[in-house]
Tab-separated table of C-alpha atoms in Angstrom:
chain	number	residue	atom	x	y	z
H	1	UNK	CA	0.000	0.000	0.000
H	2	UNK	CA	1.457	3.475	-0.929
H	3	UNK	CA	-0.957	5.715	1.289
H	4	UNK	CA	1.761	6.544	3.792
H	5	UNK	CA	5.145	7.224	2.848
H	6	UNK	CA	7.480	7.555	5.282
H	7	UNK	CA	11.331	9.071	4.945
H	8	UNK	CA	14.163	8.118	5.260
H	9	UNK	CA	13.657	4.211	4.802
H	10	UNK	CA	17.256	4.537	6.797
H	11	UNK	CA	19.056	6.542	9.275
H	12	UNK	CA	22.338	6.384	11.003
H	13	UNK	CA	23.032	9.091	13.739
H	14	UNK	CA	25.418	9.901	16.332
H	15	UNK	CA	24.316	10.311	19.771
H	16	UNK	CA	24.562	14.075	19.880
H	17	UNK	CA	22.847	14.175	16.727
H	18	UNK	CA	19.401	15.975	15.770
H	19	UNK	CA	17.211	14.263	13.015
H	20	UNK	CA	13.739	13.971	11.995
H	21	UNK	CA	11.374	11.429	10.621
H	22	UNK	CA	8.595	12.309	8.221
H	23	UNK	CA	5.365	10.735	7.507
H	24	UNK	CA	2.812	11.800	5.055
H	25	UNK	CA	-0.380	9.965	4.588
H	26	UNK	CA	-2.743	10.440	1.159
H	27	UNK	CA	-6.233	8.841	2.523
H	28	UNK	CA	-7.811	11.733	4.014
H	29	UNK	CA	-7.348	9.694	7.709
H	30	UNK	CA	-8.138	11.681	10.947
H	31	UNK	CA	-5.623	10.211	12.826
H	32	UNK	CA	-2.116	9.808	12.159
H	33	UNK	CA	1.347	7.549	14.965
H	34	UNK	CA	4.037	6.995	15.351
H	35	UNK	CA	5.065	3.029	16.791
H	36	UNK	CA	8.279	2.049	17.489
H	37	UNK	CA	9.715	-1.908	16.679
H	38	UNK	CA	12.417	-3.184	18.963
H	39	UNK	CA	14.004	-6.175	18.064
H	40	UNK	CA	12.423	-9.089	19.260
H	41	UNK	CA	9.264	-6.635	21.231
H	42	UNK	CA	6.300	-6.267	20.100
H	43	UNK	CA	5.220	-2.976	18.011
H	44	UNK	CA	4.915	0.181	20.774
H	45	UNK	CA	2.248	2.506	21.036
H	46	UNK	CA	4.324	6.292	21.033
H	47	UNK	CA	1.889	8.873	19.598
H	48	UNK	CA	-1.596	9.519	18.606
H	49	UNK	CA	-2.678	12.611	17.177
H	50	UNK	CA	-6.313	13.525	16.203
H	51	UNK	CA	-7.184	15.776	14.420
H	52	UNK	CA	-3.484	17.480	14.490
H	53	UNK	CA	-3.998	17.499	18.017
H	54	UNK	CA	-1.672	14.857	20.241
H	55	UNK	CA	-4.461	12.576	22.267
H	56	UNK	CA	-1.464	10.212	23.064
H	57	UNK	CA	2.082	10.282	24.560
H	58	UNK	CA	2.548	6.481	25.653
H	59	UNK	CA	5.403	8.025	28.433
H	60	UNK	CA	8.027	8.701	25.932
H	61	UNK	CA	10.773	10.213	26.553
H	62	UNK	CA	11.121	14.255	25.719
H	63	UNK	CA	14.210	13.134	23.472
H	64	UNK	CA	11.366	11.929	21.216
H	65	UNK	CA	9.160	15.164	19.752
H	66	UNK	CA	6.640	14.903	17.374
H	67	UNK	CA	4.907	17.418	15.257
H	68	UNK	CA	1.644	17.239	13.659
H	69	UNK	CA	1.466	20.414	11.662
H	70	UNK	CA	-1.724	19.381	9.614
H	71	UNK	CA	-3.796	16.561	8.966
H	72	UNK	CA	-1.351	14.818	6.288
H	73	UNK	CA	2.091	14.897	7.690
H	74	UNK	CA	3.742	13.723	10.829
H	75	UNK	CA	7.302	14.560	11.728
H	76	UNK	CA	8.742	12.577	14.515
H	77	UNK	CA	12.108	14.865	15.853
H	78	UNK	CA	15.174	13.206	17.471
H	79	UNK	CA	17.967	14.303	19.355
H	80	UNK	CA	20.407	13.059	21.683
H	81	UNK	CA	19.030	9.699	21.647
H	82	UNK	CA	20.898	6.621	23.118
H	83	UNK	CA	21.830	3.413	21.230
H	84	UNK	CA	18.741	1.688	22.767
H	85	UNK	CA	16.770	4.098	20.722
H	86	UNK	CA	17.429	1.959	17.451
H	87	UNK	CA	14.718	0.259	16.386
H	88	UNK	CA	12.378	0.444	13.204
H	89	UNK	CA	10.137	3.517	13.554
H	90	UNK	CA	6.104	3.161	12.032
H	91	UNK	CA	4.195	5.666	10.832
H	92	UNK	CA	0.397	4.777	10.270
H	93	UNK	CA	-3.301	6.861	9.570
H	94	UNK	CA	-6.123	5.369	10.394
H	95	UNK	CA	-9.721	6.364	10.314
H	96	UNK	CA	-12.810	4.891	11.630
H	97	UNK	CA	-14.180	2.301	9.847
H	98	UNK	CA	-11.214	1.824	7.770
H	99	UNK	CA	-8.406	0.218	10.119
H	100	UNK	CA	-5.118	1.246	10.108
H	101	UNK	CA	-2.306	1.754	6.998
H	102	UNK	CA	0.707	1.863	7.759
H	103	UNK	CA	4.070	3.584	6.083
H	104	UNK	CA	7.309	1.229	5.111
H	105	UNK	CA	9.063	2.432	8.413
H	106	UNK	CA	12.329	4.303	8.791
H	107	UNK	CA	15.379	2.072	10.563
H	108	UNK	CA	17.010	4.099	12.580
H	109	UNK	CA	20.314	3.040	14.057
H	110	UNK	CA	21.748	5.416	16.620
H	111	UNK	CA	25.643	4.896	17.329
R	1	UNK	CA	-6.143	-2.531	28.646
R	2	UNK	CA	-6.953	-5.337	25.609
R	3	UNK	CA	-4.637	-8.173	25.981
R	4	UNK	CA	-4.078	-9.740	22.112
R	5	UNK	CA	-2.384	-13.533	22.394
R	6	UNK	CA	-1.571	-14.903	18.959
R	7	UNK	CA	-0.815	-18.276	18.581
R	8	UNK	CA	1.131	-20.375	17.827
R	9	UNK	CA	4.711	-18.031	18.022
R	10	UNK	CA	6.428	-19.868	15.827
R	11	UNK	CA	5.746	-22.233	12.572
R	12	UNK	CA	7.024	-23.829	10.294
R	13	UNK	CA	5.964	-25.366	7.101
R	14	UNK	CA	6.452	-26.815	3.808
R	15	UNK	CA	5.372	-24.944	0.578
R	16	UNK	CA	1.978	-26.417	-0.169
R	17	UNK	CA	1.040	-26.540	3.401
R	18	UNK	CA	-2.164	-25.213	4.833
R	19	UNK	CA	-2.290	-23.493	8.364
R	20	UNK	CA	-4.619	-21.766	10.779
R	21	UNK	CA	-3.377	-19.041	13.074
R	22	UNK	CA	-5.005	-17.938	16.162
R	23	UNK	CA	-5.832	-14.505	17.426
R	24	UNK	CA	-7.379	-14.383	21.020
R	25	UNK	CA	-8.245	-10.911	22.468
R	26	UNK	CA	-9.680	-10.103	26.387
R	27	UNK	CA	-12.369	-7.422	25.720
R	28	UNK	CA	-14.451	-6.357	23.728
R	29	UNK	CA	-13.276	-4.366	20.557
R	30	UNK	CA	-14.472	-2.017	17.828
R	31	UNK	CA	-12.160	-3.588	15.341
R	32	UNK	CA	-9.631	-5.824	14.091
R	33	UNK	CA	-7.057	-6.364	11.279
R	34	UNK	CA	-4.046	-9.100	10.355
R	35	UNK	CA	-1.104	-7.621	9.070
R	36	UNK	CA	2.139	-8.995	7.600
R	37	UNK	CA	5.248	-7.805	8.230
R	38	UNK	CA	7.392	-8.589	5.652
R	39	UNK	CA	11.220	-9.284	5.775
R	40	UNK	CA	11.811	-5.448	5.327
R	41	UNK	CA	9.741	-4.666	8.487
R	42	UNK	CA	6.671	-3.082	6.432
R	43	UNK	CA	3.360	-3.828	7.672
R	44	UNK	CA	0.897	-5.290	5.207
R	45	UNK	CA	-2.661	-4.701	5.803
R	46	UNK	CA	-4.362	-7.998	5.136
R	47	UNK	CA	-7.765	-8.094	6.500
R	48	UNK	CA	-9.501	-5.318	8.431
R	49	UNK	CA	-12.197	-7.600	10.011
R	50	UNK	CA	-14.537	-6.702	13.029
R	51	UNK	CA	-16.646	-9.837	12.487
R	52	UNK	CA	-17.526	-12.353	9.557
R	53	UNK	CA	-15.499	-14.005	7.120
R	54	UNK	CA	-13.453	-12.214	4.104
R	55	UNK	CA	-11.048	-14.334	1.664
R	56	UNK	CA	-8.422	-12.405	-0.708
R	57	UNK	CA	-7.215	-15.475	-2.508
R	58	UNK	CA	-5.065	-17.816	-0.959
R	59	UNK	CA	-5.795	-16.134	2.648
R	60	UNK	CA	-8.959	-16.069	4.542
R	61	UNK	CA	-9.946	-14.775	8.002
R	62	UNK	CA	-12.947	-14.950	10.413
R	63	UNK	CA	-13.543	-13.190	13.422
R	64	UNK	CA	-16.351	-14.077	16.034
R	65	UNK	CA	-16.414	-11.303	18.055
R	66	UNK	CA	-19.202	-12.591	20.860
R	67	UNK	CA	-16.361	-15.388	21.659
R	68	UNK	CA	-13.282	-12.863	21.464
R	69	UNK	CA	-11.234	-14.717	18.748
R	70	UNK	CA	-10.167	-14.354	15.131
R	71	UNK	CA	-8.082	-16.976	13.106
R	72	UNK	CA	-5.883	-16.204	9.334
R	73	UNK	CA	-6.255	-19.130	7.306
R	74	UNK	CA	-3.188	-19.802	4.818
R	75	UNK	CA	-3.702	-22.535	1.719
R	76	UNK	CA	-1.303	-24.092	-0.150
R	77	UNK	CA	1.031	-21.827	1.164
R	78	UNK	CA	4.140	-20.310	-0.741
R	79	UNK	CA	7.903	-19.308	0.086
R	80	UNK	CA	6.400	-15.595	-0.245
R	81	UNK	CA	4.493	-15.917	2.943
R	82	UNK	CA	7.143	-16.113	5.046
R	83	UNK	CA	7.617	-13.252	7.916
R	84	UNK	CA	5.531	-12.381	10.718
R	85	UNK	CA	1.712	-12.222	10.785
R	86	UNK	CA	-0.048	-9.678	13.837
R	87	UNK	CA	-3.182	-9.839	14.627
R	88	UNK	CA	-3.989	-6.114	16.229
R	89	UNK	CA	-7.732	-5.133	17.774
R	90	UNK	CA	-8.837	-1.659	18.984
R	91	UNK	CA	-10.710	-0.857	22.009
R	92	UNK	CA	-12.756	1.645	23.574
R	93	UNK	CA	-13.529	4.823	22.401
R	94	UNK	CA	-9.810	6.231	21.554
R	95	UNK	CA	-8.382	4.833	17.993
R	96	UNK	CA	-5.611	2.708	19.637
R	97	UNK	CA	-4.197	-0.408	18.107
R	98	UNK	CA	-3.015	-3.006	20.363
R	99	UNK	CA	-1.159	-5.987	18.666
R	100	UNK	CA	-0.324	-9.764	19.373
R	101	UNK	CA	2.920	-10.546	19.796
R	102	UNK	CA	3.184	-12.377	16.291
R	103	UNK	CA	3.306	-15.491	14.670
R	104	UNK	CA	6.239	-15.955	12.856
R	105	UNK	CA	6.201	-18.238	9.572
R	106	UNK	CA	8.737	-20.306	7.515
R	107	UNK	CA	7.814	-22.027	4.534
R	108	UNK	CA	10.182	-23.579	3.212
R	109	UNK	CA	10.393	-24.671	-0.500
């Protein structure tokens, strides 16, 4: 499915490093989030936001910032993160009635 | 909150092979959907399902929602349908996907 795109489909970053992670979703969903994969855990709830507004922050820590600027894009902003941090990041949009869709993911690998 | 257990974790078959996965869930929910995640770690929508039965070829799902289950059928199964298939419900009123830890698939040729 090619209704969310997400960018980069890679990342490497240093520790002191700031980077961000965009997601832009072409359904016309209400609701746009950001998961996180660990390997071998099972996919994390981060973000929700509604409506551009955040109904969500699953305790994450303020190293993680997203942005919801409008109903079609999602930026998820890193900086100083730790080498625990790497993981495959998901972007998805959802809407009621029609389930979630979800991007190709950006791995991010933090050294 | 919804606990989602998928079984079994882990199976393996030949190509040709049928199988039946399992999706349990402990409340009820609004919705539910199997994805696959392929080897590149995307997340393939393969049945949004609430309740019924839908096929899309090969694959078919059912979901009885009064008894808190779902199962994936696979036929005749193919090298292709290896990764990891997740079985994820929503509940209450927020729009909050919980998934199942996974079944993970091997067919091998």
């Amino acid at each position: 499915e090619t209704g969310v795109t997400q960018t980069p489909r890679h990342l490497v970053m240093g520790m002191t490093n700031k980077k961000s992670l965009k997601c832009e979703q072409h359904l016309g969903h209400n609701a746009m989030y950001w998961y996180k994969q660990s390997a071998k855990k099972p996919l994390e709830l981060m973000f929700v936001y509604n409506f551009k507004e955040q109904t969500e922050n699953n305790s994450v820590p303020s190293r993680f910032s997203p942005e919801c600027p409008n109903s079609s894009h999602l930026f998820l902003h890193l900086h100083t993160l730790q080498p625990e941090d790497s993981a495959l990041y998901l972007c998805a949009a959802g809407g009621h009635g029609y389930g979630y869709t979800f991007g190709s993911g950006t791995r991010l690998t933090v050294v | 909150g919804i606990q989602v257990e998928q079984s079994p974790p882990d199976l393996i078959l030949q190509e040709g092979a049928n199988s039946t996965l399992r999706c349990n869930f402990s409340d009820s929910v609004n919705n539910l959907q199997w994805f696959h995640q392929n080897p590149w770690g995307q997340l393939i929508n393969l049945f949004y399902i609430p309740s019924g039965t839908k096929q899309n070829g090969r694959l078919s799902a059912t979901t009885v929602a009064t008894e808190r289950y779902s199962l994936l059928y696979i036929s005749s199964s193919q090298t292709t349908d290896s990764g990891v298939y997740f079985c994820a419900v929503y509940g209450g009123s927020n729009y909050k996907l919980t998934f199942g830890k996974g079944t993970l698939l091997t067919v091998n040729p």
